[in-house]
Amino acid sequence: MKKIGLLLLIILALLAANIFAVPSSNSLKKQTVAEFSLDVSYTVNEDATVPQSFADTLKKAQQLLEKVFRSKEFRAAMFKQSYHDSAYSKSKMACFPMVYDPKTGRISGASVYQNLLKEKEVKLFINIKNNGPKRTTMGASYACNYKFTTYDFWLQEKGELARRLARHIAHEFTHIKGYRHDNKVSARFKWGRDVKEDPAYGVGNIVGEILTEWSKKSII
């Protein structure tokens, strides 16, 4: 009986150790909160140019965005957000859920997060074009169309192109999932291009901020 009692005490001690154990920093870094895989391909118009190593850069950007979307940091940041519902105004598209509070006119960051990661596997197609002397926009996309346009002028710039490209893809993917810029809707919904109110700018900025922080910590 004494041996059985001692064995029970050892088992209880081990269970308590597992319950109250604090995970190591390494294990925390590996934690993910979402299943998400991304496959991005591209075509280049005859009048457009990209860096020689662009295919490798795009692959890296794809991997970076996957890592961010899967991360606890992205989930936590999105769940703190709230956006204006003008992103949905007068939309007739039915390929995405319009989740907002009609009393406050707000879209929760949580609903945007869930919409973005609703599909576990996403394939995107980028058509790279030359936009002439125009430098007002980096690209264009439409709700429910998984092919979008990117203009080549900014792809030639030096710097962390993979990180900038990951942020750009996140921005356009948010449009694909149904969120529009305010300047595309009626004047009565105007709140300007405030990143705190615009889902696409908001998501892109969060992705950029996380990548910058990870770079400082040598996580990427």
Coordinates of C-alpha atoms in Angstrom, one line a residue:
M1 CA 0.0 0.0 0.0
K2 CA 2.8 2.4 0.8
K3 CA 4.4 1.8 -2.6
I4 CA 1.0 2.5 -4.3
G5 CA 0.6 5.7 -2.3
L6 CA 4.1 6.8 -3.2
L7 CA 3.5 6.0 -6.9
L8 CA 0.3 8.1 -6.8
L9 CA 2.2 11.0 -5.2
I10 CA 4.8 10.9 -8.0
I11 CA 2.1 10.8 -10.7
L12 CA 0.3 13.8 -9.1
A13 CA 3.6 15.7 -8.9
L14 CA 4.4 15.1 -12.5
L15 CA 0.9 16.2 -13.6
A16 CA 1.2 19.4 -11.5
A17 CA 4.6 20.1 -13.1
N18 CA 3.1 19.8 -16.6
I19 CA 0.1 22.0 -15.8
F20 CA 2.1 24.8 -14.2
A21 CA 5.2 24.6 -16.4
V22 CA 6.0 27.9 -18.2
P23 CA 6.8 27.4 -21.9
S24 CA 10.2 28.4 -23.0
S25 CA 10.8 31.4 -25.3
N26 CA 11.7 29.1 -28.1
S27 CA 8.4 27.2 -27.9
L28 CA 6.5 30.5 -27.8
K29 CA 8.1 31.6 -31.0
K30 CA 7.0 28.4 -32.7
Q31 CA 3.4 28.8 -31.6
T32 CA 0.9 29.5 -34.4
V33 CA -2.8 30.2 -34.3
A34 CA -4.0 29.6 -37.8
E35 CA -3.6 27.1 -40.7
F36 CA -2.7 29.1 -43.8
S37 CA -0.7 28.3 -46.9
L38 CA -0.1 30.7 -49.8
D39 CA 0.9 30.1 -53.4
V40 CA 1.7 33.2 -55.4
S41 CA 2.6 33.2 -59.1
Y42 CA 3.1 36.0 -61.5
T43 CA 3.3 37.2 -65.1
V44 CA 5.1 40.2 -66.5
N45 CA 3.8 42.3 -69.3
E46 CA 6.1 43.1 -72.3
D47 CA 6.5 46.7 -71.3
A48 CA 7.2 46.0 -67.6
T49 CA 10.5 45.0 -66.0
V50 CA 11.3 43.2 -62.7
P51 CA 14.7 42.6 -61.0
Q52 CA 16.6 39.5 -62.2
S53 CA 16.0 37.7 -58.9
F54 CA 12.3 38.6 -58.6
A55 CA 11.1 35.0 -58.5
D56 CA 13.2 34.4 -55.4
T57 CA 12.1 37.6 -53.9
L58 CA 8.5 36.8 -54.4
K59 CA 9.0 33.3 -52.9
K60 CA 10.5 34.9 -49.8
A61 CA 7.6 37.4 -49.6
Q62 CA 5.1 34.5 -49.8
Q63 CA 6.9 32.7 -47.0
L64 CA 7.0 35.9 -44.9
L65 CA 3.3 36.5 -45.3
E66 CA 2.4 32.9 -44.5
K67 CA 4.5 33.2 -41.3
V68 CA 2.8 36.5 -40.3
F69 CA -0.8 35.3 -41.0
R70 CA -0.1 32.1 -39.0
S71 CA 1.3 34.0 -36.0
K72 CA -0.1 34.9 -32.6
E73 CA 1.2 38.4 -33.1
F74 CA -1.0 39.0 -36.2
R75 CA -4.1 37.5 -34.5
A76 CA -3.6 39.7 -31.4
A77 CA -3.1 42.8 -33.4
M78 CA -6.1 42.2 -35.6
F79 CA -8.4 41.5 -32.6
K80 CA -7.6 44.9 -31.2
Q81 CA -8.8 46.7 -34.4
S82 CA -12.0 48.3 -35.5
Y83 CA -12.8 49.7 -38.9
H84 CA -15.6 51.7 -40.5
D85 CA -18.2 49.8 -42.5
S86 CA -17.9 52.0 -45.6
A87 CA -15.7 49.2 -46.9
Y88 CA -18.9 47.3 -47.5
S89 CA -21.1 50.2 -48.7
K90 CA -23.4 49.2 -51.5
S91 CA -21.5 46.1 -52.3
K92 CA -23.5 43.4 -54.1
M93 CA -20.8 40.8 -54.0
A94 CA -21.8 37.6 -52.2
C95 CA -18.5 35.7 -52.0
F96 CA -17.5 37.0 -48.6
P97 CA -19.4 37.6 -45.3
M98 CA -20.4 41.2 -44.5
V99 CA -19.8 41.2 -40.7
Y100 CA -20.3 44.5 -39.0
D101 CA -22.3 46.2 -36.3
P102 CA -25.2 48.2 -37.8
K103 CA -25.6 50.2 -34.6
T104 CA -22.0 51.5 -34.5
G105 CA -21.1 51.2 -38.2
R106 CA -18.0 49.3 -37.3
I107 CA -16.2 46.2 -38.7
S108 CA -14.4 44.3 -36.0
G109 CA -10.8 43.4 -36.6
A110 CA -11.7 39.9 -35.5
S111 CA -14.1 39.5 -38.3
V112 CA -11.5 40.7 -40.8
Y113 CA -9.0 38.3 -39.4
Q114 CA -11.4 35.4 -39.7
N115 CA -12.4 36.4 -43.3
L116 CA -8.8 36.6 -44.4
L117 CA -7.9 33.2 -43.0
K118 CA -11.2 31.4 -43.8
E119 CA -9.5 29.5 -46.6
K120 CA -6.6 27.3 -45.5
E121 CA -5.0 27.3 -49.0
V122 CA -4.9 30.4 -51.1
K123 CA -3.6 30.8 -54.7
L124 CA -2.9 34.4 -55.9
F125 CA -1.8 35.5 -59.4
I126 CA 0.0 38.8 -59.9
N127 CA 0.1 40.5 -63.3
I128 CA 3.0 43.0 -63.3
K129 CA 2.4 46.0 -65.5
N130 CA 4.1 49.3 -66.4
N131 CA 1.9 52.2 -65.3
G132 CA 3.9 54.9 -67.2
P133 CA 4.7 58.0 -65.2
K134 CA 1.9 57.4 -62.7
R135 CA 3.2 56.8 -59.2
T136 CA 0.0 57.2 -57.1
T137 CA -0.7 53.5 -56.6
M138 CA 1.3 50.4 -56.2
G139 CA -1.4 48.1 -57.7
A140 CA -5.0 47.3 -58.0
S141 CA -7.4 44.4 -57.1
Y142 CA -11.1 43.5 -57.0
A143 CA -13.2 41.6 -54.6
C144 CA -13.4 37.8 -55.2
N145 CA -10.8 37.9 -58.1
Y146 CA -7.6 36.2 -57.0
K147 CA -5.7 37.8 -59.8
F148 CA -4.5 41.4 -59.2
T149 CA -2.2 44.0 -60.7
T150 CA 1.1 45.3 -59.4
Y151 CA 2.9 48.1 -61.1
D152 CA 6.6 47.6 -61.7
F153 CA 8.0 51.1 -60.8
W154 CA 8.4 50.3 -57.1
L155 CA 9.7 46.8 -57.6
Q156 CA 13.0 48.4 -58.8
E157 CA 13.7 50.1 -55.6
K158 CA 16.5 49.0 -53.3
G159 CA 15.8 47.9 -49.7
E160 CA 13.8 45.1 -48.1
L161 CA 11.8 44.3 -51.2
A162 CA 10.5 40.9 -50.0
R163 CA 9.1 42.6 -46.8
R164 CA 7.5 45.4 -48.8
L165 CA 6.1 42.9 -51.3
A166 CA 4.6 40.8 -48.4
R167 CA 2.9 43.9 -47.1
H168 CA 1.6 44.8 -50.6
I169 CA 0.2 41.3 -51.1
A170 CA -1.5 41.5 -47.7
H171 CA -3.1 44.8 -48.7
E172 CA -4.4 43.5 -52.1
F173 CA -5.6 40.2 -50.5
T174 CA -7.7 42.3 -48.1
H175 CA -9.4 43.9 -51.1
I176 CA -9.9 40.5 -52.6
K177 CA -11.7 39.4 -49.5
G178 CA -14.2 42.2 -49.9
Y179 CA -12.9 45.4 -48.2
R180 CA -12.8 48.5 -50.3
H181 CA -11.1 51.9 -49.9
D182 CA -13.4 54.6 -48.8
N183 CA -12.8 56.7 -51.9
K184 CA -14.7 54.0 -53.9
V185 CA -18.0 54.6 -52.0
S186 CA -20.5 57.4 -51.6
A187 CA -19.4 60.7 -50.1
R188 CA -21.5 60.3 -46.9
F189 CA -19.2 57.5 -45.8
K190 CA -16.1 59.6 -46.2
W191 CA -13.5 59.3 -43.4
G192 CA -10.3 59.6 -45.5
R193 CA -7.4 57.3 -45.9
D194 CA -6.8 56.8 -42.2
V195 CA -5.1 53.4 -41.5
K196 CA -7.2 53.2 -38.3
E197 CA -10.4 53.1 -40.4
D198 CA -9.4 51.3 -43.6
P199 CA -9.1 47.4 -43.5
A200 CA -6.7 47.1 -46.4
Y201 CA -4.3 49.8 -45.2
G202 CA -4.7 48.5 -41.6
V203 CA -3.8 44.9 -42.5
G204 CA -0.9 46.0 -44.7
N205 CA 0.5 48.1 -41.9
I206 CA 0.2 45.4 -39.3
V207 CA 2.0 42.9 -41.5
G208 CA 4.8 45.5 -42.1
E209 CA 5.1 46.3 -38.4
I210 CA 5.3 42.6 -37.4
L211 CA 8.0 42.0 -40.1
T212 CA 10.0 45.0 -38.9
E213 CA 9.8 43.8 -35.3
W214 CA 10.8 40.3 -36.3
S215 CA 13.7 41.6 -38.3
K216 CA 15.0 43.6 -35.3
K217 CA 14.8 40.4 -33.1
S218 CA 16.5 38.3 -35.9
I219 CA 13.4 36.0 -36.1
I220 CA 13.4 36.4 -39.9

